[in-house]
PDB file of C-alpha atoms in Angstrom:
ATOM      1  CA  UNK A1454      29.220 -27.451  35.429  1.00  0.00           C
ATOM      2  CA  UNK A1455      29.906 -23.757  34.141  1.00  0.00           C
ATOM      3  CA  UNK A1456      30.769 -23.263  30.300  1.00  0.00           C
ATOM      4  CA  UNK A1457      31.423 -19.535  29.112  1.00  0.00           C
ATOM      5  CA  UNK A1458      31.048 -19.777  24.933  1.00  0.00           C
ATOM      6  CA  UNK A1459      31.225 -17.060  22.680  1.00  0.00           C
ATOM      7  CA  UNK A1460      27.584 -16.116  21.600  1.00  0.00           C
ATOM      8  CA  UNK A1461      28.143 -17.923  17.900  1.00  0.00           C
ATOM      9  CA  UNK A1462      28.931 -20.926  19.996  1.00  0.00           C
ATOM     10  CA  UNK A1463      25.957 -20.135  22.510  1.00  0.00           C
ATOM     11  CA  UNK A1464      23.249 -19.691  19.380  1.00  0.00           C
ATOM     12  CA  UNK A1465      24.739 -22.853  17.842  1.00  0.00           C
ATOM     13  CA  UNK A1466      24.719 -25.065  20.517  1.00  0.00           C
ATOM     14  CA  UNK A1467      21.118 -24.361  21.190  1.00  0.00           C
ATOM     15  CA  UNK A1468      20.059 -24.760  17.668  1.00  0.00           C
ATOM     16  CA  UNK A1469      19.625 -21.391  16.367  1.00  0.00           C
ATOM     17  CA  UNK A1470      22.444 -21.029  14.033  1.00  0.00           C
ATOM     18  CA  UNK A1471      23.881 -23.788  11.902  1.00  0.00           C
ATOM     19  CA  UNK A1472      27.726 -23.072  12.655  1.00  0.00           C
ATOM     20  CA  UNK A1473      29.856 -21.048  15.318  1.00  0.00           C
ATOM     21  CA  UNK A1474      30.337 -17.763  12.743  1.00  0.00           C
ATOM     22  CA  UNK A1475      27.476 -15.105  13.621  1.00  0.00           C
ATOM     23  CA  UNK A1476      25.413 -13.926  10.853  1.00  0.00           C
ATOM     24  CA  UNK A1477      26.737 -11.172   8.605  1.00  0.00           C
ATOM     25  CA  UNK A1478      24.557  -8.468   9.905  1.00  0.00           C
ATOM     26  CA  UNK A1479      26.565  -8.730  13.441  1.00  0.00           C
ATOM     27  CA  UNK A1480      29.334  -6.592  13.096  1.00  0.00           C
ATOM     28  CA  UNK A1481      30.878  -6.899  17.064  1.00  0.00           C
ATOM     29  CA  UNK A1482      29.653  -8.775  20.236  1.00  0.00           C
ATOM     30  CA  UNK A1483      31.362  -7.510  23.502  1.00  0.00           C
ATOM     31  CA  UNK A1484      30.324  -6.851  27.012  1.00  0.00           C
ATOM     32  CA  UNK A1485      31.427  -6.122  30.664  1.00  0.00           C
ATOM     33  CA  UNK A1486      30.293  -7.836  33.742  1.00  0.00           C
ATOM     34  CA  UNK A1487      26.602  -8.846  33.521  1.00  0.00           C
ATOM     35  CA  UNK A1488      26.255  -7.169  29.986  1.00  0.00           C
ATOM     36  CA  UNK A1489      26.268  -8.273  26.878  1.00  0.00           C
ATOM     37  CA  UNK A1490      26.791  -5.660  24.009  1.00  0.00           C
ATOM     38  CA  UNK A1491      26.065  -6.905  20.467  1.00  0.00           C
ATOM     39  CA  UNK A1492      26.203  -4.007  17.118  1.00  0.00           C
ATOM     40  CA  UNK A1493      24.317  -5.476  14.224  1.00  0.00           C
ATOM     41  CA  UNK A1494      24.550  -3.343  10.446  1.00  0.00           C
ATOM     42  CA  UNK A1495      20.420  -3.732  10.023  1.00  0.00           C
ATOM     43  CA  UNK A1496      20.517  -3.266   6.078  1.00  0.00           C
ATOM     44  CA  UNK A1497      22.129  -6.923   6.069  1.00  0.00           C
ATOM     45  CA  UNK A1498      18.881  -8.312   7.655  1.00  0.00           C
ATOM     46  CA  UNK A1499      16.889 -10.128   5.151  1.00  0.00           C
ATOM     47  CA  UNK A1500      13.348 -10.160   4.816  1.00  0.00           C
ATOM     48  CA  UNK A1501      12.310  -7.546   7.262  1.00  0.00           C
ATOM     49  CA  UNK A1502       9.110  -5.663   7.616  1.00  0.00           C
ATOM     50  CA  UNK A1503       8.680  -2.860   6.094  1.00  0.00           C
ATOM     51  CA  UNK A1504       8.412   0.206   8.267  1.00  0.00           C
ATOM     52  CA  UNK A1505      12.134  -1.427   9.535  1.00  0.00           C
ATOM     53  CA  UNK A1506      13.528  -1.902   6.257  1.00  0.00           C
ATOM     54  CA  UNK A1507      12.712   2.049   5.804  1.00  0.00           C
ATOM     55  CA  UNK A1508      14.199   2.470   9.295  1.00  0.00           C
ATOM     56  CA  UNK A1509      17.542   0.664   8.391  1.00  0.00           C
ATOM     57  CA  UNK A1510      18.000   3.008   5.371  1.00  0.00           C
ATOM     58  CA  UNK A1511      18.329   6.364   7.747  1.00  0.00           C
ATOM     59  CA  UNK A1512      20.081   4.278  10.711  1.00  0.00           C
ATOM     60  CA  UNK A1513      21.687   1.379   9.107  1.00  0.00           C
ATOM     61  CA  UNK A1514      23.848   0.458  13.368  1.00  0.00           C
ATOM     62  CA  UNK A1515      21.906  -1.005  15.834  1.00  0.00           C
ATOM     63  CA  UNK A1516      23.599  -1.211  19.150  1.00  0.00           C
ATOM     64  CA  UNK A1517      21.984  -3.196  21.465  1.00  0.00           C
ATOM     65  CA  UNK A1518      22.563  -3.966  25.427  1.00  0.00           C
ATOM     66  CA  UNK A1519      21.407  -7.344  26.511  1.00  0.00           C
ATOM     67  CA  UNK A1520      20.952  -8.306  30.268  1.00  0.00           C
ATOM     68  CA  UNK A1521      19.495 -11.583  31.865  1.00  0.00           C
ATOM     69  CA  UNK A1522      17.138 -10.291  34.591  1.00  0.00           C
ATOM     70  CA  UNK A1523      15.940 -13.399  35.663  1.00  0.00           C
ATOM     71  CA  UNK A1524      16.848 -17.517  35.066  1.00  0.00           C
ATOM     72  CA  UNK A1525      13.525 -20.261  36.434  1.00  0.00           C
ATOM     73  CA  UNK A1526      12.484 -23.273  35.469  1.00  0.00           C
ATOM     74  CA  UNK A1527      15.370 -23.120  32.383  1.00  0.00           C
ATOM     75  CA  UNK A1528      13.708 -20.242  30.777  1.00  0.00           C
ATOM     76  CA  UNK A1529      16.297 -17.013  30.753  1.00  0.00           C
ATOM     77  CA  UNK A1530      14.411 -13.322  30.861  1.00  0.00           C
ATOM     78  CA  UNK A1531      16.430 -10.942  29.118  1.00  0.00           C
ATOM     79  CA  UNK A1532      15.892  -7.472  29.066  1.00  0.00           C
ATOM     80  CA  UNK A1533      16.927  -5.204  25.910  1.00  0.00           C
ATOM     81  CA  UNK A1534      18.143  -1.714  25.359  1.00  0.00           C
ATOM     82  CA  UNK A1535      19.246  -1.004  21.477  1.00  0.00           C
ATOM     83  CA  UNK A1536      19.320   1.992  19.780  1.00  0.00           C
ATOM     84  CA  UNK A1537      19.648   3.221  16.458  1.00  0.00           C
ATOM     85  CA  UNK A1538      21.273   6.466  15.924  1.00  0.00           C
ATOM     86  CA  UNK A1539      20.182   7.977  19.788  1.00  0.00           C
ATOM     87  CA  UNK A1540      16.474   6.560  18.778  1.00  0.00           C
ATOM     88  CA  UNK A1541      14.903   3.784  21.035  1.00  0.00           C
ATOM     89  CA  UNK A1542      15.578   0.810  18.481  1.00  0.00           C
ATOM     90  CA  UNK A1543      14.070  -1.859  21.256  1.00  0.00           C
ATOM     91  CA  UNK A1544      10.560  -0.657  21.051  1.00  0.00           C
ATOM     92  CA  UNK A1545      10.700  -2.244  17.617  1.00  0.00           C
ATOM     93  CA  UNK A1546      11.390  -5.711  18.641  1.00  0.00           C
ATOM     94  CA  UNK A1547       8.081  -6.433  18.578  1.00  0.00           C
ATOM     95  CA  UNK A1548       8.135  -6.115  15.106  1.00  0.00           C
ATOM     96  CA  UNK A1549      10.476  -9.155  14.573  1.00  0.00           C
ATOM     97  CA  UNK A1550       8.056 -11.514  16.334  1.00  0.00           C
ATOM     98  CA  UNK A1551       7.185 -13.595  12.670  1.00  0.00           C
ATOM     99  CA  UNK A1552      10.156 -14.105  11.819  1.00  0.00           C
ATOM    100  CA  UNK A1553      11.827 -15.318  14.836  1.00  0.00           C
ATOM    101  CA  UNK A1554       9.029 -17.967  14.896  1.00  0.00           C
ATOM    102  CA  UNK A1555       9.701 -18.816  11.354  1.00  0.00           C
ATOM    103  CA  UNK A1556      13.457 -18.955  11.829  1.00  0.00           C
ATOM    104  CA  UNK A1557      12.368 -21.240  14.611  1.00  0.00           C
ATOM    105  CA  UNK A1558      10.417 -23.648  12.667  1.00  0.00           C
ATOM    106  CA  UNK A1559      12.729 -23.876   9.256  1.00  0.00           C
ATOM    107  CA  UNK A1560      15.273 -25.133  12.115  1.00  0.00           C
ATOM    108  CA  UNK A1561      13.125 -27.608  13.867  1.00  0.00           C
ATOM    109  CA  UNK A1562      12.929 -26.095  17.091  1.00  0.00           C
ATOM    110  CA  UNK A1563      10.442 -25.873  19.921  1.00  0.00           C
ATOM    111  CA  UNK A1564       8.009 -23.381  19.012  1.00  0.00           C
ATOM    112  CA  UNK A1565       6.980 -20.543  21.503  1.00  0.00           C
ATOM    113  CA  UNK A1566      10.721 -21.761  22.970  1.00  0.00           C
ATOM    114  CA  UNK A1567      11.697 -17.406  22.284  1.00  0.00           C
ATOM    115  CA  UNK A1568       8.973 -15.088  23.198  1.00  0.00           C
ATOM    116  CA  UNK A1569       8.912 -11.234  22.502  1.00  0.00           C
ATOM    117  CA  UNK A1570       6.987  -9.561  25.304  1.00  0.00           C
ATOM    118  CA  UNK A1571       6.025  -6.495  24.497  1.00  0.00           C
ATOM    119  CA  UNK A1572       7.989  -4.528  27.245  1.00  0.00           C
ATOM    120  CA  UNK A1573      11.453  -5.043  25.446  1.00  0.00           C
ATOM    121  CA  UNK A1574      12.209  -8.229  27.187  1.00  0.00           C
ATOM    122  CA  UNK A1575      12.588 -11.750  25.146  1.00  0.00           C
ATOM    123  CA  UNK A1576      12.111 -15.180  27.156  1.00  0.00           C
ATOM    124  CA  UNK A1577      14.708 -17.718  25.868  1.00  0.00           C
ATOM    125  CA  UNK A1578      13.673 -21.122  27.059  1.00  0.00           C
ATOM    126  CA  UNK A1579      17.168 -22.418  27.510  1.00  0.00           C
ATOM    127  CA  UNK A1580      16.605 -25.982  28.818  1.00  0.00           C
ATOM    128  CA  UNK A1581      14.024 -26.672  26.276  1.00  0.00           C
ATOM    129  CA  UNK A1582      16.725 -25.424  23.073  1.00  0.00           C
ATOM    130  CA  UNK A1583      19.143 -27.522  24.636  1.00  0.00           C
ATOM    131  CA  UNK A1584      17.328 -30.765  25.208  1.00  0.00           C
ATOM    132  CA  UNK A1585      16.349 -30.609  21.810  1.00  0.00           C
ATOM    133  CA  UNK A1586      19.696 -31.217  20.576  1.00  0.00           C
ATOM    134  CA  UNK A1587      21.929 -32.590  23.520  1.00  0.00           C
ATOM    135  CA  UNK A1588      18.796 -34.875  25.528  1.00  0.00           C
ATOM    136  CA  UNK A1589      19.209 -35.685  29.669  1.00  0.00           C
ATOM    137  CA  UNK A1590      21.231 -31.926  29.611  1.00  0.00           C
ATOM    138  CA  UNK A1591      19.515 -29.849  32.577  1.00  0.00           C
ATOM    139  CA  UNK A1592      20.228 -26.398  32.469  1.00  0.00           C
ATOM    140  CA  UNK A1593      20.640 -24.757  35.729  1.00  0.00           C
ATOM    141  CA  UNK A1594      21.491 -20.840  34.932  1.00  0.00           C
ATOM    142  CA  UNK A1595      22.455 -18.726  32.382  1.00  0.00           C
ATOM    143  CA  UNK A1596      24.324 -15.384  32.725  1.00  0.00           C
ATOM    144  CA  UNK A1597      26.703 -12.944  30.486  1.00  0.00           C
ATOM    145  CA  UNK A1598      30.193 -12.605  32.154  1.00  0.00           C
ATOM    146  CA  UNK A1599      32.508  -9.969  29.942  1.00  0.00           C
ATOM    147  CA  UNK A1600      31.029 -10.811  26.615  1.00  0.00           C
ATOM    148  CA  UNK A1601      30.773 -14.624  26.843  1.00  0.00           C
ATOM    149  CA  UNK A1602      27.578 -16.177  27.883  1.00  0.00           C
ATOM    150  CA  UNK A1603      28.362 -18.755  30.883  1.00  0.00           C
ATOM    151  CA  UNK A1604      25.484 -22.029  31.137  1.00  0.00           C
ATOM    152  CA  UNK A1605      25.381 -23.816  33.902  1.00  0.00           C
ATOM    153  CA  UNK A1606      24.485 -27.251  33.611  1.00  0.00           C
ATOM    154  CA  UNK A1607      23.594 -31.138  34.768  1.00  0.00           C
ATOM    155  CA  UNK A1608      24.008 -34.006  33.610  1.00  0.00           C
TER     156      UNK A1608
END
């Protein structure tokens, strides 16, 4: 079964946000065909590392381009591209490894179920978000279509 959701409704129905409103710091989430384009006002970001809280202050708009390059075994590869004022913004990501982990644990997630790799790329295991909140659901694919994320599923 297909499902296209908005990406609130996408993060919320695999756990990672406690509603279907995005956080304040995402300003406008859009997208044709395969990607999805998401602008996020970095200054609103709480508790981020230092170098980036310096970087937010000279380039507050990140603009970021995400793709899913590959779906297996319910884990979804997607590749980034953001930038920040013309500057390679993605190379940074690295830098919010902690506190995705932390956000992970203060919800009762799977750990290690979103990895950073270090090329710009972030592994979202999909099935094992999901069965953590909806059990028996088997997730079969996961792609952006025009700015909504579609899941396939199975009962």
């Amino acid at each position: 079964m297909r499902t296209e959701l908005t990406l609130a409704d996408t993060l919320n129905t695999l756990g990672l946000l406690g509603g279907s409103t995005l956080p304040r710091f995402v300003t406008d989430v859009g997208g044709q065909g395969d990607v999805l384009d998401v602008v996020a006002d970095a200054r609103s970001v709480k508790g981020l590392p230092g170098p980036l809280k310096l970087a937010t202050k000279l380039v507050p708009a990140v603009r970021s381009k995400l793709r899913v390059e590959q779906f297996d075994g319910g884990v979804a590869v997607l590749s980034v591209d953001a930038s920040a004022g013309g500057l390679p913004a993605h190379k940074m990501l690295g830098l919010a490894k902690n506190r995705i982990e932390s956000v992970l644990e203060s919800k009762g997630l799977p750990a290690g179920s979103v990895e950073i790799r270090p090329d710009a790329r972030i592994a979202l295991d999909v099935q094992r978000l999901l069965a953590a909140r909806h059990p028996g659901t088997v997730v079969t694919g996961m792609t952006f279509t025009d700015g909504q994320v579609a899941l396939d599923t199975a009962a």
